[in-house]
Coordinates of C-alpha atoms in Angstrom, one line a residue:
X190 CA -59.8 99.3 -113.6
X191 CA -58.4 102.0 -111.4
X192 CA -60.5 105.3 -111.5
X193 CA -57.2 107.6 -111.7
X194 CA -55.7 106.0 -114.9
X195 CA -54.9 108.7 -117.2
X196 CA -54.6 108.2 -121.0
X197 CA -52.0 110.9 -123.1
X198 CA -50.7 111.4 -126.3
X199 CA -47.4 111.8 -124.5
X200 CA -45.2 109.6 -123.8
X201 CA -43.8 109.1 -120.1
X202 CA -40.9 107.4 -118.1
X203 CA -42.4 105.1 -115.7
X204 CA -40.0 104.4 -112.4
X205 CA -37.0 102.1 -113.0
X206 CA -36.8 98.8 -110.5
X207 CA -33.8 97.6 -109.8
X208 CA -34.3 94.3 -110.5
X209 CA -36.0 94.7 -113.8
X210 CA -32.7 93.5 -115.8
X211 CA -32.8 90.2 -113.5
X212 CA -36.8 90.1 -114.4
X213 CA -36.3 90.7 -117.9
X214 CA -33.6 88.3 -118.5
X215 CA -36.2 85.5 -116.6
X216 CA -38.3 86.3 -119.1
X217 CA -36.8 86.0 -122.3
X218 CA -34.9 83.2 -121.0
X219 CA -37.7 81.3 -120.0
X220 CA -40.1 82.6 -123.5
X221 CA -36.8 81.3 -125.6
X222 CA -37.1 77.7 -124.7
X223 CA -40.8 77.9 -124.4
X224 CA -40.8 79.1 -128.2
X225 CA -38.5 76.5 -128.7
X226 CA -40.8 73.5 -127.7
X227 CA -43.8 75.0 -129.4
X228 CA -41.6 74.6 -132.4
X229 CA -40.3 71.2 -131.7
X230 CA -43.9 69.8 -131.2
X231 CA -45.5 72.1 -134.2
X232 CA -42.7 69.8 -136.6
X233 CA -43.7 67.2 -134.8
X234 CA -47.7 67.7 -135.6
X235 CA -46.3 67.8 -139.5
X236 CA -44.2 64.9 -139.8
X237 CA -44.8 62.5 -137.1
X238 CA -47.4 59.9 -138.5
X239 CA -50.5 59.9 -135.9
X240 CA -50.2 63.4 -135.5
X241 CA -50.5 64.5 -138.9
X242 CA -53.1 61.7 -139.8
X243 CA -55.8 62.9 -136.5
X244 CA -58.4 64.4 -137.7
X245 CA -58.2 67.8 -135.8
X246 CA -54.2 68.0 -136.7
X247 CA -55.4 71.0 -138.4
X248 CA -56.5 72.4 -134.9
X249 CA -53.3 71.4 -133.4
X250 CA -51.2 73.0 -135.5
X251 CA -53.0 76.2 -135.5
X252 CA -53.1 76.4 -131.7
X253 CA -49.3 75.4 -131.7
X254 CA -48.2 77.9 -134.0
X255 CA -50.1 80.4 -132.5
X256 CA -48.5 79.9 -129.2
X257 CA -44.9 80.0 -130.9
X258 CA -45.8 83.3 -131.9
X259 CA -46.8 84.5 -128.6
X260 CA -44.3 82.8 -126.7
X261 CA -41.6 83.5 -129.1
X262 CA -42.2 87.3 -130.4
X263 CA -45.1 88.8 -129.0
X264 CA -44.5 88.6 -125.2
X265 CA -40.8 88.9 -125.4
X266 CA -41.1 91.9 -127.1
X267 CA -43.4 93.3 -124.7
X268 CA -41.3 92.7 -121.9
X269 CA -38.8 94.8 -123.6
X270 CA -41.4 97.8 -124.4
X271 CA -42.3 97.1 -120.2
X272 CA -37.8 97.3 -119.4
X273 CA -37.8 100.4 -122.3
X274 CA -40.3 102.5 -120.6
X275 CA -38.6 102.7 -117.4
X276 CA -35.7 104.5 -119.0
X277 CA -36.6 106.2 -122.2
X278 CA -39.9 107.9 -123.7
X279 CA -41.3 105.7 -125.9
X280 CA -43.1 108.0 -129.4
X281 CA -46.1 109.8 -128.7
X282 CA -48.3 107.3 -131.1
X283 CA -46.3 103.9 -130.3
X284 CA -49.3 102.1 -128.6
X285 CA -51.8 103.1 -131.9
X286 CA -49.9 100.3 -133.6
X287 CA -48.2 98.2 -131.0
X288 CA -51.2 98.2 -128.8
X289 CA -53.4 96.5 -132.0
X290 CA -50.9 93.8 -132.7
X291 CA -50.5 92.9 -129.1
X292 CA -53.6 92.6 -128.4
X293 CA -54.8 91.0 -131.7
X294 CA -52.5 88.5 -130.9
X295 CA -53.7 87.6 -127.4
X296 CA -57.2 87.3 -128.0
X297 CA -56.2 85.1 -131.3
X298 CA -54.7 83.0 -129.2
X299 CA -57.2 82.7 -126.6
X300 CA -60.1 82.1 -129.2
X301 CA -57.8 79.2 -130.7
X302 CA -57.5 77.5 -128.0
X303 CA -60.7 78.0 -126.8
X304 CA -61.9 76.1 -130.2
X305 CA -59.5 73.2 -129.5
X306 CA -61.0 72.7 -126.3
X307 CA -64.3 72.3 -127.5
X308 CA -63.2 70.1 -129.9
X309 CA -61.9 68.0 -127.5
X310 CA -65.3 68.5 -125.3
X311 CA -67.2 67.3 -128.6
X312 CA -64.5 64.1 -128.8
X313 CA -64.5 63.3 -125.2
X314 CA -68.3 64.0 -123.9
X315 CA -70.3 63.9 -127.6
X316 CA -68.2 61.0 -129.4
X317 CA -70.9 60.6 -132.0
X318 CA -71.1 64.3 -133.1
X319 CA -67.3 64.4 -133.6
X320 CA -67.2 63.7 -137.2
X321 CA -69.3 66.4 -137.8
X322 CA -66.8 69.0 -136.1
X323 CA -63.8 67.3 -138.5
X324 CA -65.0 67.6 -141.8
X325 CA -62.8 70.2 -144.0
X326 CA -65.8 73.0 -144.2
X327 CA -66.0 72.6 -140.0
X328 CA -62.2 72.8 -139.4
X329 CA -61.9 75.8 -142.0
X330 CA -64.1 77.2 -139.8
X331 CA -62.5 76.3 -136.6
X332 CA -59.2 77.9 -137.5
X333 CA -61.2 81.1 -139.4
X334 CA -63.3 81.4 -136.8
X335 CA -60.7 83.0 -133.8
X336 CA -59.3 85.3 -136.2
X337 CA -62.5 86.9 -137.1
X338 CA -63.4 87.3 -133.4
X339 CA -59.6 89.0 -132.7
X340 CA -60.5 91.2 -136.0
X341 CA -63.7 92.1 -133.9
X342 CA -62.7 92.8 -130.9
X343 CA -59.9 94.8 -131.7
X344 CA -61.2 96.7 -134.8
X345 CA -62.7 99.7 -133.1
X346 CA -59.2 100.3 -130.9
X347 CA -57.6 99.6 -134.2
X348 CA -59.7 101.6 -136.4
X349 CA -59.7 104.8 -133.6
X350 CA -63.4 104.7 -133.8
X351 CA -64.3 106.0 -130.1
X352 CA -61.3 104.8 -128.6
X353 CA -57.9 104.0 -129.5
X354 CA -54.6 102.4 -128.0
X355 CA -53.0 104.7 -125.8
X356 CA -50.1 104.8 -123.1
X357 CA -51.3 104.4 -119.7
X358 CA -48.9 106.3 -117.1
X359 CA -50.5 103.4 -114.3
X360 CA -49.3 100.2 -114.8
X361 CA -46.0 99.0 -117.1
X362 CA -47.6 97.4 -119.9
X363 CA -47.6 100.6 -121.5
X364 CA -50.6 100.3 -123.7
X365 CA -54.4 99.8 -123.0
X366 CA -57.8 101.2 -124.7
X367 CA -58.7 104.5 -124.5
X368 CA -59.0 107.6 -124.1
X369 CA -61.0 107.5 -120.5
X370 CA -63.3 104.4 -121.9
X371 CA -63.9 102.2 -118.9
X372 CA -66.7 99.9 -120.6
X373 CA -63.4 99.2 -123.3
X374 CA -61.9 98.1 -120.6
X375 CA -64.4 95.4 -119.0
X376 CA -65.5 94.6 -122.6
X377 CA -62.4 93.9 -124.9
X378 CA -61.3 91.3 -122.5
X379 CA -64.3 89.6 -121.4
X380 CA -65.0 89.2 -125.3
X381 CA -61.1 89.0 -126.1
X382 CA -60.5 86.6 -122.8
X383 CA -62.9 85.7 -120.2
X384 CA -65.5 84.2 -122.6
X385 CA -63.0 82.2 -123.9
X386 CA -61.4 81.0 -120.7
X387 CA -65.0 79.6 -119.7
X388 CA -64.9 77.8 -122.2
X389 CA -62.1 76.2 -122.3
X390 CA -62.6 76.0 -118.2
X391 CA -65.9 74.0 -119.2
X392 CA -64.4 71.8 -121.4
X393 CA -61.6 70.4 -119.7
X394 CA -63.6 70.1 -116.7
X395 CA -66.5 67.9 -118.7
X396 CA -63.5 65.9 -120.3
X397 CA -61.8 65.4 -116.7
X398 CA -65.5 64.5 -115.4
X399 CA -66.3 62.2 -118.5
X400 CA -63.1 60.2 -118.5
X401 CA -63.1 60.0 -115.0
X402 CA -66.6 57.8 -115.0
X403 CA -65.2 55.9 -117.7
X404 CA -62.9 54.6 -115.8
X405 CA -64.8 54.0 -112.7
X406 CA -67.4 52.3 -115.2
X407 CA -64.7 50.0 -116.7
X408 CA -62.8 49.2 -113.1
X409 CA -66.8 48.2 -111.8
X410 CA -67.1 45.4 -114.6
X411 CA -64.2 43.7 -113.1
X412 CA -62.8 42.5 -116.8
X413 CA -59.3 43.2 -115.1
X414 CA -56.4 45.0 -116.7
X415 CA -56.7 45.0 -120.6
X416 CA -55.9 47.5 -123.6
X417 CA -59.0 49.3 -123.0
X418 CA -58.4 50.0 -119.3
X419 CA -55.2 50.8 -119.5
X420 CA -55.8 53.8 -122.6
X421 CA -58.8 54.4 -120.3
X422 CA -56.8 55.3 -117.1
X423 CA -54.1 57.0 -119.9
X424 CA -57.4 59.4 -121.1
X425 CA -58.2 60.1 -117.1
X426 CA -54.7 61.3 -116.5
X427 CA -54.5 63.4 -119.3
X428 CA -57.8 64.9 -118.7
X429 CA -56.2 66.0 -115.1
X430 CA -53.1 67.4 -116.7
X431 CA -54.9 69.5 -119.5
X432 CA -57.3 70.9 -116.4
X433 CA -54.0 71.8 -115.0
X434 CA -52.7 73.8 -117.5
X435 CA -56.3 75.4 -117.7
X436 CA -55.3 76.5 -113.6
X437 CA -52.1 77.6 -114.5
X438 CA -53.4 79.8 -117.5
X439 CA -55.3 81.2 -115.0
X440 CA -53.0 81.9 -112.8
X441 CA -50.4 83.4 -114.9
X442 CA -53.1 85.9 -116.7
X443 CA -55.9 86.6 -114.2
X444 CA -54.3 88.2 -111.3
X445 CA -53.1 91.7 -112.8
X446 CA -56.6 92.3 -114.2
X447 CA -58.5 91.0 -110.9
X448 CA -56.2 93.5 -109.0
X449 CA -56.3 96.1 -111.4
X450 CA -60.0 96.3 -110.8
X451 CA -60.3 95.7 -107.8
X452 CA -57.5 96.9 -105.9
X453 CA -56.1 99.7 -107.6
X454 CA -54.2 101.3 -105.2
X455 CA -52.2 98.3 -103.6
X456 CA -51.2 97.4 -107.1
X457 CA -49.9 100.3 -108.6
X458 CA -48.6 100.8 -104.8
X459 CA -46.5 97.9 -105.2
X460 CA -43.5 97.3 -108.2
X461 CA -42.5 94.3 -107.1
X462 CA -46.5 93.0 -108.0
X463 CA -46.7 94.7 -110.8
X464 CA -43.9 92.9 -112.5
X465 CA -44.5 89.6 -110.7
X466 CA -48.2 89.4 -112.7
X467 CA -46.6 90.5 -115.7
X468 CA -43.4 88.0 -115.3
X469 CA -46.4 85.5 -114.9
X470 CA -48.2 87.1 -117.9
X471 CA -45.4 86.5 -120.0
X472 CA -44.2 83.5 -119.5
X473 CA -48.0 81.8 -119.7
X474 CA -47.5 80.0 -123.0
X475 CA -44.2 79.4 -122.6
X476 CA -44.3 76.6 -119.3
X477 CA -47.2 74.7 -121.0
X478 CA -45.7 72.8 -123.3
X479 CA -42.4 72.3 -121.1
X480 CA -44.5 71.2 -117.9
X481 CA -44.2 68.1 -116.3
X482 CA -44.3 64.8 -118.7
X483 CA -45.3 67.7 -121.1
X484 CA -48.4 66.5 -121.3
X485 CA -49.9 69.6 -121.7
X486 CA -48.9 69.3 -125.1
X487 CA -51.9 69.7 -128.3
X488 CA -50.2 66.5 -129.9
X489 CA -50.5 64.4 -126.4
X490 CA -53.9 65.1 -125.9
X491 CA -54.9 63.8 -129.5
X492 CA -53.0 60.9 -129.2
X493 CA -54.8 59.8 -126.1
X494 CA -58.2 61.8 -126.1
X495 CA -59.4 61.1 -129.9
X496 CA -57.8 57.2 -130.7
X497 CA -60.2 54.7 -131.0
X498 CA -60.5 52.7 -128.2
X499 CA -60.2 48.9 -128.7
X500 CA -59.7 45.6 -126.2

């Protein structure tokens, strides 16, 4: 993080960019319909038969709901706090509580779907430790289990023990840890983001990997085309669409901290990248479940990932 961020109990105007209407409308545009099909498919987890009958629908839904949330309030909002600041003082003391929901939501999110991914890990690469992970005490804990580590991560910020949420005058988000705490800065998100991103980056990649060898192993017996090859090849291509989405997530939320840290001065140099990482920031949970085939989708990935597999 740059070295020359100051922290204040004041609040400031950061400079106004001309196309920042244009950028803000992309935004809420694109978070709209993006909230839209996280609500779509979070119905459809509830009502539609295989969905609501899998055994980690629990998980689903929680991820899903979490990401209508995000997509639908949480980032839109913070797009407007990003247009507001570059035209009116926000209050002195705005980031003490905006700064804890925002980013008690974001690392909620990121542990939830961290959890789904190793469920589908366990499903995909350990088959016969799966029932294990889908009993009701486990999936209690599956969907407990992220908020805790949000309640965690956040609570000293939160609590203003040490540090607190404070208006940064460096970059347009407006609020990040502080005051002058650079190890909150490297810590809350590894914990809030970067662990859980490995994760779910292992995960996928071991499901991708396992399904992958499947089919090569089932394509080598030369039994032809039947049932089980085809939902075999149907597991394979999900596999590559969920890494996919794991690569997009990536993209969208990893380059304004990477340059942030590392190049400080050609980011807060530049507008334009400022609000291109946060336009890709913001709209990260709203393209996955509107991608391609929407496979991407929590409710594809059960259907194909945990059914039982027969000739």
């Amino acid at each position: 993080m740059n070295n020359n961020s100051s922290f204040q109990n004041e609040s400031v105007v950061l400079p106004h960019h001309s196309s920042l209407p244009v950028w803000l409308a992309v935004i809420l545009v694109l978070d709209f319909f993006g909230a839209l099909a996280n609500a779509v498919t979070f119905v459809a987890t509830l009502v539609y038969n295989p969905l609501r009958k899998s055994s980690s629908s629990v998980i689903l839904a929680h991820c899903i709901l979490l990401d209508l949330v995000v997509t639908g309030f949480v980032y839109p909002i913070t797009a407007v706090v990003t247009y507001v600041q570059t035209r009116w003082l926000l209050p002195a003391h705005f980031c003490r509580g905006f700064g804890a929901v925002f980013f008690f939501a974001i690392y909620l999110n990121d542990w939830a779907h961290a959890v789904m991914a190793v469920n589908r890990f366990i499903g995909a690469v350990l088959p016969h430790y799966y029932k294990q992970v889908t009993t009701r005490p486990a999936l209690i804990v599956a969907v407990v289990m992220p908020w805790l580590a949000s309640v965690l991560i956040n609570f000293a910020a939160t609590a203003e023990i040490t540090l607190r949420y404070e208006l940064s005058d460096s970059w347009p988000l407006a609020c990040i840890p502080g005051p002058d705490k650079e190890s909150a800065l490297i810590i809350m998100p590894l914990f809030g983001t970067y662990i859980p991103s490995v994760l779910i980056g292992i995960s996928y990649t071991a499901v991708m990997i396992t399904a992958k060898q499947a089919v090569r192993r089932k394509v080598g017996d030369d039994s032809g085309v039947t049932r089980l090859s085809i939902r075999l090849g149907q597991r394979y291509e999900t596999s590559k669409t969920l890494f996919v989405c794991f690569l997009w997530y990536c993209l969208a939320n990893f380059p304004l901290p990477v340059t942030s840290f590392y190049f400080p001065e050609e980011l807060y140099a530049s507008m334009d990248l400022q609000f291109a990482f946060l336009g890709l920031q913001y709209m990260s949970s709203a393209v996955n479940p509107v991608s391609p085939g929407s496979v991407c989708s929590d409710e594809e990935q059960s259907l194909i990932t945990h059914a039982p597999l027969k000739q």
